[in-house]
Amino acid sequence: MSIQNNIDRITDILRRDDGISGAMHYTEQISWILFLKFLNDYEDNKADEAFLEGTDYTHVLRKDLRWQQWACPKDENNKLDVKRALTGDDLIDFVNNTLFPYLKAFKSTTNDPKSLTYKIGAIFEYLDNRIASGHTLREVLDIIDALDFQSSDELFELSQVYENLLKSMGTDGGNSGEFYTPRAIIKAMVETTDIKVGDTIYDGAVGSGGFLVEAFDFLTQDGKKEKLSAKDWETIQNDTFFGQEKTSLGYVMGMMNMILHGIESPNVFKGNTLTQNIRDYQEKDRHDVILANPPFGGKEKKQIQQNFPVESNATEILFMQHFMKMLKLEGRASIVVPEGVLFQTNNAFTKVKQTLLENYNVHTIVSLPSGVFLPYSGVKTNIIYFDRKGATNNIWYYDVTPPHTLTKNKPISYEHIKEFVHLFHNPKERNATNAKTGKDCHNWTVNVADIKDYDLSAKNPHKVVEVIHQSPKDLLTAIKQNDSQINTLMNQIESLING
């Protein structure tokens, strides 16, 4: 049976449990169990490597709290030892009152945030077991026990399955959507940001870790992985991926996602990025590459606004200032922003965009179609690219235009954005695609001198607006219908007033 089928079985089992309510809960609960199985296989693998090298491996987990002792102890035939395997109330009592307190305490036992001990403590600090039935938990443990995390093929398949779990959590409605950015968008942004080994890559709103995972895959994909030295690999694992996540659930999901994809030591911490005073940042705190889709539409209180030169209660403007300050000299940024950031001209938005254009090189803006973040947000968004290589001169715009309206069941795909990636890497082919196709050109260039009132929104000069020519008789009929509707509304209003 495939891993996907096994995870589907588990979700069906958990849906029947009294402690689970919706995709957010069952994804969270599957996560901590998967993580402990992964940790067991990871430590077993390290112990085997140490044995072959003639050294000893010191396990992180206490012996009686390792997977094969409490979750699925085996008999001499390597079958589940039913005499030692806890179930029912005994299992729930053990997990809630022995296992979780032990794991939660890990963070306080070390000062090294890069250590595995610290990572375990950081994850379980924000987790609790929600599974109410010990019989349900026993079923889940037995299924997950059959997964082999020492197999690279199974680990790869599991990472894909986990992505699907996060996606289902995102489409479950509520606030969970903020953790998931469509893979097509992330892939395109990573492929157009010139990432290389030695760069530090930062996301100040990590969510489920999609940007950092995709960047890791980009650096270690087939063809590149074979050329990596041992030092390169150590750099990628320990000194490449950085970030923060405000919500407990997002932090746990993100850490799990990165670890399951192969990033063993992500430098990701739980905290509200906006509570940091950006005036305190020095060059040593900054990063080579910034990839992010920060939360927008939120409001921050005055105390947090004071951390920024341009005060605003709009989270999108605060995050823009944060990312601008976090970019190293020669650094590159690619950030998803709501359309309002580009066209709004009130005082705060104008000041931030003025600083952006004068002190940074805004070289590319991608206009994304409506519906990219359905079903949890209908806000129209854009991707803005900038670097710290001087002031803005020309901005290249690309208008992503799928052949159909995007819906929950017809989401954006990489095919819709593939032409942008190609043209990004082949500037000589830009602004000429309409000559080949005879269609509206989806890309154009604007000189910064032609931008009025710091309005950076995409206005395609090539788009032909279809004009419907009506006969005078049809126009007169339409006018009469409008007048009739207005008179009816006026009469209703008058009767309400005179009531």
GROMACS .gro file of C-alpha atoms in nm:
model
  499
    1MET     CA    1   0.000   0.000   0.000
    2SER     CA    2   0.136   0.347  -0.089
    3ILE     CA    3   0.219   0.608   0.174
    4GLN     CA    4  -0.063   0.826   0.043
    5ASN     CA    5  -0.313   0.542   0.100
    6ASN     CA    6  -0.179   0.490   0.452
    7ILE     CA    7  -0.210   0.861   0.534
    8ASP     CA    8  -0.562   0.862   0.389
    9ARG     CA    9  -0.645   0.570   0.621
   10ILE     CA   10  -0.508   0.764   0.917
   11THR     CA   11  -0.709   1.077   0.836
   12ASP     CA   12  -1.025   0.867   0.812
   13ILE     CA   13  -0.946   0.710   1.152
   14LEU     CA   14  -0.873   1.048   1.314
   15ARG     CA   15  -1.192   1.207   1.179
   16ARG     CA   16  -1.387   0.965   1.400
   17ASP     CA   17  -1.199   1.071   1.714
   18ASP     CA   18  -1.377   1.305   1.958
   19GLY     CA   19  -1.067   1.520   2.002
   20ILE     CA   20  -1.019   1.601   1.632
   21SER     CA   21  -1.204   1.877   1.449
   22GLY     CA   22  -1.113   1.940   1.085
   23ALA     CA   23  -0.801   1.921   0.869
   24MET     CA   24  -0.597   2.155   1.090
   25HIS     CA   25  -0.627   1.913   1.384
   26TYR     CA   26  -0.562   1.588   1.202
   27THR     CA   27  -0.265   1.735   1.012
   28GLU     CA   28  -0.116   1.857   1.340
   29GLN     CA   29  -0.166   1.520   1.509
   30ILE     CA   30  -0.030   1.318   1.217
   31SER     CA   31   0.269   1.554   1.224
   32TRP     CA   32   0.390   1.483   1.576
   33ILE     CA   33   0.354   1.107   1.530
   34LEU     CA   34   0.534   1.116   1.195
   35PHE     CA   35   0.808   1.326   1.349
   36LEU     CA   36   0.875   1.079   1.632
   37LYS     CA   37   0.892   0.789   1.384
   38PHE     CA   38   1.125   0.996   1.163
   39LEU     CA   39   1.340   1.078   1.467
   40ASN     CA   40   1.362   0.711   1.560
   41ASP     CA   41   1.478   0.607   1.212
   42TYR     CA   42   1.715   0.906   1.191
   43GLU     CA   43   1.881   0.809   1.521
   44ASP     CA   44   1.899   0.442   1.423
   45ASN     CA   45   2.072   0.544   1.102
   46LYS     CA   46   2.321   0.763   1.292
   47ALA     CA   47   2.390   0.476   1.535
   48ASP     CA   48   2.458   0.238   1.243
   49GLU     CA   49   2.696   0.489   1.083
   50ALA     CA   50   2.881   0.534   1.412
   51PHE     CA   51   2.911   0.157   1.458
   52LEU     CA   52   3.066   0.118   1.112
   53GLU     CA   53   3.313   0.394   1.199
   54GLY     CA   54   3.401   0.228   1.531
   55THR     CA   55   3.249   0.506   1.743
   56ASP     CA   56   2.947   0.537   1.971
   57TYR     CA   57   2.637   0.741   1.895
   58THR     CA   58   2.466   0.917   2.186
   59HIS     CA   59   2.090   0.905   2.137
   60VAL     CA   60   1.893   1.222   2.200
   61LEU     CA   61   1.590   1.040   2.340
   62ARG     CA   62   1.595   0.841   2.663
   63LYS     CA   63   1.583   0.468   2.589
   64ASP     CA   64   1.241   0.399   2.742
   65LEU     CA   65   1.090   0.688   2.542
   66ARG     CA   66   1.215   0.584   2.199
   67TRP     CA   67   0.962   0.472   1.939
   68GLN     CA   68   1.042   0.101   1.955
   69GLN     CA   69   0.993   0.101   2.334
   70TRP     CA   70   0.659   0.279   2.376
   71ALA     CA   71   0.492   0.317   2.033
   72CYS     CA   72   0.544  -0.022   1.873
   73PRO     CA   73   0.754  -0.261   2.082
   74LYS     CA   74   0.838  -0.585   1.897
   75ASP     CA   75   0.859  -0.949   2.002
   76GLU     CA   76   1.128  -1.200   1.893
   77ASN     CA   77   0.949  -1.243   1.557
   78ASN     CA   78   0.957  -0.867   1.493
   79LYS     CA   79   0.579  -0.850   1.538
   80LEU     CA   80   0.397  -0.606   1.767
   81ASP     CA   81   0.444  -0.723   2.124
   82VAL     CA   82   0.085  -0.697   2.244
   83LYS     CA   83   0.191  -0.755   2.606
   84ARG     CA   84   0.409  -0.441   2.609
   85ALA     CA   85   0.219  -0.225   2.358
   86LEU     CA   86   0.005   0.025   2.544
   87THR     CA   87  -0.348   0.099   2.426
   88GLY     CA   88  -0.671   0.260   2.550
   89ASP     CA   89  -0.651   0.489   2.854
   90ASP     CA   90  -0.303   0.358   2.945
   91LEU     CA   91  -0.162   0.484   2.613
   92ILE     CA   92  -0.326   0.827   2.638
   93ASP     CA   93  -0.211   0.865   2.998
   94PHE     CA   94   0.148   0.778   2.900
   95VAL     CA   95   0.153   1.019   2.603
   96ASN     CA   96  -0.006   1.310   2.791
   97ASN     CA   97   0.168   1.277   3.125
   98THR     CA   98   0.509   1.120   3.047
   99LEU     CA   99   0.608   1.156   2.680
  100PHE     CA  100   0.496   1.511   2.606
  101PRO     CA  101   0.629   1.672   2.928
  102TYR     CA  102   0.965   1.503   2.857
  103LEU     CA  103   0.978   1.635   2.497
  104LYS     CA  104   0.857   1.984   2.590
  105ALA     CA  105   1.143   2.018   2.841
  106PHE     CA  106   1.411   1.965   2.571
  107LYS     CA  107   1.435   2.331   2.474
  108SER     CA  108   1.540   2.432   2.825
  109THR     CA  109   1.818   2.172   2.839
  110THR     CA  110   2.040   2.329   2.571
  111ASN     CA  111   2.152   2.676   2.463
  112ASP     CA  112   2.242   2.561   2.111
  113PRO     CA  113   1.952   2.651   1.874
  114LYS     CA  114   2.116   2.445   1.596
  115SER     CA  115   2.111   2.123   1.797
  116LEU     CA  116   1.857   1.845   1.742
  117THR     CA  117   1.768   1.860   2.112
  118TYR     CA  118   1.666   2.225   2.080
  119LYS     CA  119   1.464   2.159   1.761
  120ILE     CA  120   1.268   1.880   1.931
  121GLY     CA  121   1.191   2.102   2.230
  122ALA     CA  122   1.093   2.393   2.005
  123ILE     CA  123   0.847   2.176   1.812
  124PHE     CA  124   0.684   2.009   2.112
  125GLU     CA  125   0.668   2.331   2.314
  126TYR     CA  126   0.367   2.426   2.101
  127LEU     CA  127   0.212   2.081   2.060
  128ASP     CA  128  -0.033   1.880   2.262
  129ASN     CA  129  -0.189   1.543   2.198
  130ARG     CA  130  -0.550   1.601   2.087
  131ILE     CA  131  -0.635   1.236   2.018
  132ALA     CA  132  -0.893   1.141   2.280
  133SER     CA  133  -0.910   0.765   2.227
  134GLY     CA  134  -0.614   0.541   2.304
  135HIS     CA  135  -0.758   0.281   2.066
  136THR     CA  136  -0.756   0.539   1.785
  137LEU     CA  137  -0.396   0.632   1.866
  138ARG     CA  138  -0.295   0.263   1.869
  139GLU     CA  139  -0.436   0.220   1.514
  140VAL     CA  140  -0.243   0.525   1.392
  141LEU     CA  141   0.084   0.417   1.555
  142ASP     CA  142   0.065   0.072   1.395
  143ILE     CA  143   0.016   0.221   1.046
  144ILE     CA  144   0.299   0.475   1.081
  145ASP     CA  145   0.532   0.211   1.226
  146ALA     CA  146   0.535   0.041   0.884
  147LEU     CA  147   0.690   0.349   0.717
  148ASP     CA  148   1.065   0.336   0.658
  149PHE     CA  149   1.234   0.673   0.692
  150GLN     CA  150   1.573   0.522   0.617
  151SER     CA  151   1.461   0.466   0.257
  152SER     CA  152   1.529   0.774   0.043
  153ASP     CA  153   1.244   0.676  -0.194
  154GLU     CA  154   0.994   0.648   0.091
  155LEU     CA  155   1.117   0.970   0.247
  156PHE     CA  156   1.071   1.152  -0.085
  157GLU     CA  157   0.722   1.009  -0.126
  158LEU     CA  158   0.635   1.105   0.230
  159SER     CA  159   0.748   1.464   0.173
  160GLN     CA  160   0.506   1.486  -0.122
  161VAL     CA  161   0.226   1.333   0.085
  162TYR     CA  162   0.293   1.582   0.362
  163GLU     CA  163   0.267   1.868   0.111
  164ASN     CA  164  -0.079   1.736   0.018
  165LEU     CA  165  -0.176   1.733   0.386
  166LEU     CA  166  -0.070   2.096   0.423
  167LYS     CA  167  -0.260   2.185   0.107
  168SER     CA  168  -0.576   2.020   0.238
  169MET     CA  169  -0.529   2.214   0.561
  170GLY     CA  170  -0.507   2.533   0.357
  171THR     CA  171  -0.828   2.462   0.165
  172ASP     CA  172  -1.014   2.371   0.484
  173GLY     CA  173  -1.110   2.735   0.533
  174GLY     CA  174  -1.057   2.953   0.836
  175ASN     CA  175  -0.712   3.090   0.911
  176SER     CA  176  -0.526   2.778   0.800
  177GLY     CA  177  -0.502   2.910   0.445
  178GLU     CA  178  -0.232   3.154   0.548
  179PHE     CA  179   0.014   2.865   0.585
  180TYR     CA  180  -0.003   2.749   0.224
  181THR     CA  181   0.119   2.931  -0.088
  182PRO     CA  182   0.050   2.752  -0.420
  183ARG     CA  183   0.352   2.544  -0.520
  184ALA     CA  184   0.348   2.689  -0.874
  185ILE     CA  185   0.405   3.041  -0.739
  186ILE     CA  186   0.681   2.931  -0.500
  187LYS     CA  187   0.861   2.732  -0.771
  188ALA     CA  188   0.857   3.027  -1.012
  189MET     CA  189   0.986   3.268  -0.745
  190VAL     CA  190   1.270   3.034  -0.643
  191GLU     CA  191   1.371   2.974  -1.006
  192THR     CA  192   1.399   3.349  -1.070
  193THR     CA  193   1.601   3.455  -0.764
  194ASP     CA  194   1.951   3.329  -0.857
  195ILE     CA  195   2.001   3.111  -0.547
  196LYS     CA  196   2.341   2.952  -0.497
  197VAL     CA  197   2.527   2.760  -0.226
  198GLY     CA  198   2.660   3.003   0.035
  199ASP     CA  199   2.357   3.232   0.021
  200THR     CA  200   2.150   3.279   0.332
  201ILE     CA  201   1.779   3.248   0.246
  202TYR     CA  202   1.519   3.417   0.467
  203ASP     CA  203   1.142   3.411   0.508
  204GLY     CA  204   1.000   3.631   0.782
  205ALA     CA  205   0.656   3.464   0.761
  206VAL     CA  206   0.748   3.098   0.721
  207GLY     CA  207   0.402   2.937   0.739
  208SER     CA  208   0.440   2.577   0.622
  209GLY     CA  209   0.797   2.644   0.503
  210GLY     CA  210   0.719   2.616   0.131
  211PHE     CA  211   0.974   2.875   0.015
  212LEU     CA  212   1.261   2.729   0.219
  213VAL     CA  213   1.174   2.373   0.111
  214GLU     CA  214   1.162   2.470  -0.257
  215ALA     CA  215   1.493   2.657  -0.224
  216PHE     CA  216   1.650   2.347  -0.063
  217ASP     CA  217   1.519   2.128  -0.347
  218PHE     CA  218   1.654   2.379  -0.600
  219LEU     CA  219   2.004   2.368  -0.447
  220THR     CA  220   2.011   1.987  -0.411
  221GLN     CA  221   1.821   1.867  -0.719
  222ASP     CA  222   1.962   1.591  -0.942
  223GLY     CA  223   2.259   1.716  -1.136
  224LYS     CA  224   2.353   1.968  -0.867
  225LYS     CA  225   2.362   1.736  -0.566
  226GLU     CA  226   2.644   1.525  -0.710
  227LYS     CA  227   2.864   1.835  -0.742
  228LEU     CA  228   2.820   1.943  -0.379
  229SER     CA  229   3.123   1.899  -0.154
  230ALA     CA  230   3.092   1.786   0.208
  231LYS     CA  231   3.145   2.150   0.312
  232ASP     CA  232   2.872   2.266   0.071
  233TRP     CA  233   2.632   2.012   0.218
  234GLU     CA  234   2.712   2.122   0.573
  235THR     CA  235   2.655   2.486   0.474
  236ILE     CA  236   2.319   2.404   0.314
  237GLN     CA  237   2.207   2.205   0.619
  238ASN     CA  238   2.319   2.443   0.893
  239ASP     CA  239   2.378   2.795   0.763
  240THR     CA  240   2.140   2.856   0.472
  241PHE     CA  241   1.774   2.862   0.581
  242PHE     CA  242   1.643   3.126   0.821
  243GLY     CA  243   1.302   3.247   0.922
  244GLN     CA  244   1.032   3.325   1.175
  245GLU     CA  245   0.670   3.221   1.214
  246LYS     CA  246   0.419   3.390   1.444
  247THR     CA  247   0.162   3.114   1.494
  248SER     CA  248   0.224   2.796   1.690
  249LEU     CA  249   0.054   2.573   1.434
  250GLY     CA  250   0.239   2.734   1.142
  251TYR     CA  251   0.570   2.693   1.324
  252VAL     CA  252   0.513   2.323   1.392
  253MET     CA  253   0.392   2.256   1.036
  254GLY     CA  254   0.684   2.448   0.887
  255MET     CA  255   0.949   2.273   1.096
  256MET     CA  256   0.798   1.933   1.020
  257ASN     CA  257   0.778   2.011   0.648
  258MET     CA  258   1.141   2.121   0.631
  259ILE     CA  259   1.271   1.824   0.831
  260LEU     CA  260   1.071   1.572   0.624
  261HIS     CA  261   1.209   1.728   0.305
  262GLY     CA  262   1.566   1.687   0.428
  263ILE     CA  263   1.658   2.018   0.596
  264GLU     CA  264   1.787   1.876   0.922
  265SER     CA  265   1.867   2.203   1.099
  266PRO     CA  266   1.658   2.500   0.977
  267ASN     CA  267   1.728   2.824   1.163
  268VAL     CA  268   1.358   2.895   1.205
  269PHE     CA  269   1.212   3.035   1.525
  270LYS     CA  270   0.868   3.110   1.660
  271GLY     CA  271   0.794   3.479   1.704
  272ASN     CA  272   0.624   3.783   1.557
  273THR     CA  273   0.871   3.926   1.305
  274LEU     CA  274   0.713   4.271   1.338
  275THR     CA  275   0.806   4.306   1.707
  276GLN     CA  276   1.169   4.368   1.605
  277ASN     CA  277   1.285   4.729   1.570
  278ILE     CA  278   1.427   4.742   1.218
  279ARG     CA  279   1.651   5.037   1.309
  280ASP     CA  280   1.866   4.789   1.505
  281TYR     CA  281   1.955   4.568   1.206
  282GLN     CA  282   2.319   4.558   1.099
  283GLU     CA  283   2.471   4.405   0.787
  284LYS     CA  284   2.560   4.086   0.979
  285ASP     CA  285   2.188   4.034   1.053
  286ARG     CA  286   2.084   4.057   0.689
  287HIS     CA  287   2.036   3.793   0.419
  288ASP     CA  288   2.134   3.733   0.056
  289VAL     CA  289   1.792   3.612  -0.057
  290ILE     CA  290   1.445   3.691   0.075
  291LEU     CA  291   1.146   3.483  -0.038
  292ALA     CA  292   0.813   3.542   0.131
  293ASN     CA  293   0.436   3.566   0.119
  294PRO     CA  294   0.369   3.763   0.438
  295PRO     CA  295   0.020   3.787   0.588
  296PHE     CA  296  -0.176   4.085   0.459
  297GLY     CA  297  -0.497   4.253   0.562
  298GLY     CA  298  -0.401   4.239   0.928
  299LYS     CA  299  -0.368   4.529   1.169
  300GLU     CA  300  -0.092   4.591   1.422
  301LYS     CA  301  -0.115   4.803   1.737
  302LYS     CA  302   0.073   5.129   1.789
  303GLN     CA  303   0.346   4.969   2.001
  304ILE     CA  304   0.452   4.746   1.711
  305GLN     CA  305   0.418   5.025   1.452
  306GLN     CA  306   0.686   5.220   1.641
  307ASN     CA  307   0.944   4.960   1.530
  308PHE     CA  308   0.929   5.111   1.178
  309PRO     CA  309   1.031   5.449   1.032
  310VAL     CA  310   0.698   5.470   0.849
  311GLU     CA  311   0.422   5.382   1.096
  312SER     CA  312   0.112   5.205   0.965
  313ASN     CA  313  -0.134   4.954   1.107
  314ALA     CA  314  -0.131   4.762   0.774
  315THR     CA  315   0.084   4.448   0.815
  316GLU     CA  316   0.178   4.445   0.444
  317ILE     CA  317   0.352   4.786   0.470
  318LEU     CA  318   0.531   4.688   0.792
  319PHE     CA  319   0.653   4.363   0.635
  320MET     CA  320   0.777   4.550   0.326
  321GLN     CA  321   0.990   4.776   0.546
  322HIS     CA  322   1.117   4.473   0.738
  323PHE     CA  323   1.222   4.290   0.422
  324MET     CA  324   1.388   4.600   0.277
  325LYS     CA  325   1.597   4.636   0.595
  326MET     CA  326   1.679   4.262   0.605
  327LEU     CA  327   1.836   4.254   0.258
  328LYS     CA  328   2.215   4.243   0.231
  329LEU     CA  329   2.412   4.455  -0.015
  330GLU     CA  330   2.382   4.282  -0.355
  331GLY     CA  331   2.092   4.079  -0.206
  332ARG     CA  332   1.777   3.975  -0.396
  333ALA     CA  333   1.415   3.968  -0.281
  334SER     CA  334   1.097   3.820  -0.428
  335ILE     CA  335   0.784   3.889  -0.223
  336VAL     CA  336   0.409   3.835  -0.273
  337VAL     CA  337   0.213   4.154  -0.197
  338PRO     CA  338  -0.156   4.246  -0.224
  339GLU     CA  339  -0.235   4.476  -0.516
  340GLY     CA  340  -0.309   4.760  -0.274
  341VAL     CA  341   0.061   4.793  -0.190
  342LEU     CA  342   0.130   4.884  -0.552
  343PHE     CA  343  -0.152   5.130  -0.624
  344GLN     CA  344  -0.237   5.291  -0.289
  345THR     CA  345  -0.103   5.645  -0.259
  346ASN     CA  346  -0.181   5.737   0.102
  347ASN     CA  347   0.102   5.879   0.310
  348ALA     CA  348   0.251   5.554   0.452
  349PHE     CA  349   0.231   5.356   0.126
  350THR     CA  350   0.382   5.645  -0.073
  351LYS     CA  351   0.674   5.694   0.168
  352VAL     CA  352   0.767   5.324   0.168
  353LYS     CA  353   0.748   5.300  -0.212
  354GLN     CA  354   0.954   5.618  -0.249
  355THR     CA  355   1.229   5.464  -0.033
  356LEU     CA  356   1.199   5.139  -0.226
  357LEU     CA  357   1.241   5.303  -0.568
  358GLU     CA  358   1.520   5.540  -0.461
  359ASN     CA  359   1.731   5.300  -0.250
  360TYR     CA  360   1.656   4.962  -0.412
  361ASN     CA  361   1.635   4.834  -0.767
  362VAL     CA  362   1.276   4.723  -0.830
  363HIS     CA  363   1.336   4.537  -1.155
  364THR     CA  364   1.033   4.307  -1.196
  365ILE     CA  365   0.665   4.304  -1.099
  366VAL     CA  366   0.441   4.005  -1.177
  367SER     CA  367   0.066   4.066  -1.183
  368LEU     CA  368  -0.103   3.747  -1.063
  369PRO     CA  369  -0.461   3.670  -1.166
  370SER     CA  370  -0.754   3.688  -0.925
  371GLY     CA  371  -0.821   3.360  -0.749
  372VAL     CA  372  -0.463   3.248  -0.684
  373PHE     CA  373  -0.535   3.211  -0.311
  374LEU     CA  374  -0.888   3.076  -0.332
  375PRO     CA  375  -1.079   2.949  -0.142
  376TYR     CA  376  -0.945   3.137   0.162
  377SER     CA  377  -0.873   3.473   0.000
  378GLY     CA  378  -0.995   3.647  -0.312
  379VAL     CA  379  -0.745   3.933  -0.281
  380LYS     CA  380  -0.559   4.006  -0.606
  381THR     CA  381  -0.183   3.979  -0.556
  382ASN     CA  382   0.148   4.056  -0.725
  383ILE     CA  383   0.508   3.943  -0.690
  384ILE     CA  384   0.757   4.225  -0.649
  385TYR     CA  385   1.129   4.168  -0.713
  386PHE     CA  386   1.398   4.405  -0.590
  387ASP     CA  387   1.768   4.399  -0.506
  388ARG     CA  388   2.024   4.620  -0.328
  389LYS     CA  389   2.225   4.711  -0.635
  390GLY     CA  390   2.133   5.078  -0.670
  391ALA     CA  391   1.818   5.276  -0.746
  392THR     CA  392   1.532   5.168  -0.973
  393ASN     CA  393   1.561   5.252  -1.342
  394ASN     CA  394   1.330   5.030  -1.547
  395ILE     CA  395   1.061   4.794  -1.416
  396TRP     CA  396   0.968   4.492  -1.627
  397TYR     CA  397   0.607   4.384  -1.582
  398TYR     CA  398   0.457   4.046  -1.659
  399ASP     CA  399   0.081   3.979  -1.654
  400VAL     CA  400  -0.002   3.613  -1.577
  401THR     CA  401  -0.314   3.527  -1.778
  402PRO     CA  402  -0.441   3.168  -1.743
  403PRO     CA  403  -0.679   3.047  -2.018
  404HIS     CA  404  -0.959   3.013  -1.762
  405THR     CA  405  -1.086   3.178  -1.445
  406LEU     CA  406  -0.909   3.037  -1.140
  407THR     CA  407  -1.128   2.853  -0.889
  408LYS     CA  408  -1.074   2.616  -0.595
  409ASN     CA  409  -1.101   2.322  -0.835
  410LYS     CA  410  -0.906   2.494  -1.117
  411PRO     CA  411  -0.606   2.643  -0.935
  412ILE     CA  412  -0.304   2.814  -1.083
  413SER     CA  413  -0.047   2.573  -1.226
  414TYR     CA  414   0.319   2.607  -1.322
  415GLU     CA  415   0.215   2.600  -1.690
  416HIS     CA  416   0.040   2.934  -1.638
  417ILE     CA  417   0.359   3.101  -1.514
  418LYS     CA  418   0.621   2.907  -1.712
  419GLU     CA  419   0.649   3.176  -1.985
  420PHE     CA  420   0.734   3.435  -1.718
  421VAL     CA  421   1.022   3.219  -1.587
  422HIS     CA  422   1.154   3.174  -1.943
  423LEU     CA  423   1.136   3.546  -2.026
  424PHE     CA  424   1.291   3.640  -1.692
  425HIS     CA  425   1.602   3.444  -1.789
  426ASN     CA  426   1.593   3.559  -2.154
  427PRO     CA  427   1.554   3.939  -2.154
  428LYS     CA  428   1.611   3.969  -2.529
  429GLU     CA  429   1.284   3.785  -2.592
  430ARG     CA  430   1.075   4.020  -2.378
  431ASN     CA  431   0.824   4.273  -2.514
  432ALA     CA  432   0.814   4.084  -2.842
  433THR     CA  433   0.592   3.787  -2.769
  434ASN     CA  434   0.285   3.953  -2.916
  435ALA     CA  435   0.457   3.988  -3.255
  436LYS     CA  436   0.492   3.608  -3.268
  437THR     CA  437   0.145   3.519  -3.143
  438GLY     CA  438  -0.066   3.804  -3.269
  439LYS     CA  439  -0.220   3.825  -2.918
  440ASP     CA  440  -0.200   4.085  -2.646
  441CYS     CA  441   0.154   4.108  -2.511
  442HIS     CA  442   0.168   3.993  -2.150
  443ASN     CA  443   0.485   4.186  -2.063
  444TRP     CA  444   0.611   4.542  -2.093
  445THR     CA  445   0.873   4.776  -1.944
  446VAL     CA  446   0.817   5.107  -1.764
  447ASN     CA  447   1.083   5.368  -1.691
  448VAL     CA  448   1.077   5.495  -1.333
  449ALA     CA  449   1.042   5.853  -1.461
  450ASP     CA  450   0.704   5.762  -1.610
  451ILE     CA  451   0.561   5.640  -1.280
  452LYS     CA  452   0.319   5.893  -1.129
  453ASP     CA  453   0.244   5.926  -0.756
  454TYR     CA  454   0.440   5.605  -0.685
  455ASP     CA  455   0.162   5.396  -0.839
  456LEU     CA  456   0.342   5.071  -0.930
  457SER     CA  457   0.034   4.871  -1.032
  458ALA     CA  458   0.040   4.677  -1.359
  459LYS     CA  459  -0.129   4.865  -1.645
  460ASN     CA  460  -0.076   4.665  -1.962
  461PRO     CA  461  -0.035   4.915  -2.251
  462HIS     CA  462  -0.082   4.635  -2.505
  463LYS     CA  463  -0.414   4.507  -2.376
  464VAL     CA  464  -0.692   4.579  -2.621
  465VAL     CA  465  -1.016   4.679  -2.451
  466GLU     CA  466  -1.307   4.534  -2.642
  467VAL     CA  467  -1.566   4.802  -2.722
  468ILE     CA  468  -1.923   4.685  -2.779
  469HIS     CA  469  -2.096   4.912  -3.030
  470GLN     CA  470  -2.471   4.934  -2.968
  471SER     CA  471  -2.727   5.079  -3.205
  472PRO     CA  472  -2.891   5.413  -3.105
  473LYS     CA  473  -3.219   5.224  -3.049
  474ASP     CA  474  -3.053   4.976  -2.807
  475LEU     CA  475  -2.877   5.259  -2.622
  476LEU     CA  476  -3.210   5.445  -2.580
  477THR     CA  477  -3.378   5.128  -2.446
  478ALA     CA  478  -3.095   5.076  -2.194
  479ILE     CA  479  -3.118   5.439  -2.076
  480LYS     CA  480  -3.495   5.408  -2.027
  481GLN     CA  481  -3.446   5.086  -1.824
  482ASN     CA  482  -3.190   5.258  -1.601
  483ASP     CA  483  -3.423   5.558  -1.550
  484SER     CA  484  -3.709   5.325  -1.459
  485GLN     CA  485  -3.495   5.142  -1.200
  486ILE     CA  486  -3.376   5.474  -1.051
  487ASN     CA  487  -3.735   5.603  -1.022
  488THR     CA  488  -3.843   5.280  -0.848
  489LEU     CA  489  -3.557   5.309  -0.595
  490MET     CA  490  -3.631   5.681  -0.535
  491ASN     CA  491  -3.998   5.601  -0.463
  492GLN     CA  492  -3.895   5.328  -0.215
  493ILE     CA  493  -3.656   5.565  -0.036
  494GLU     CA  494  -3.923   5.842  -0.025
  495SER     CA  495  -4.181   5.604   0.125
  496LEU     CA  496  -3.930   5.493   0.391
  497ILE     CA  497  -3.855   5.856   0.484
  498ASN     CA  498  -4.220   5.954   0.502
  499GLY     CA  499  -4.299   5.614   0.662
   0.00000   0.00000   0.00000
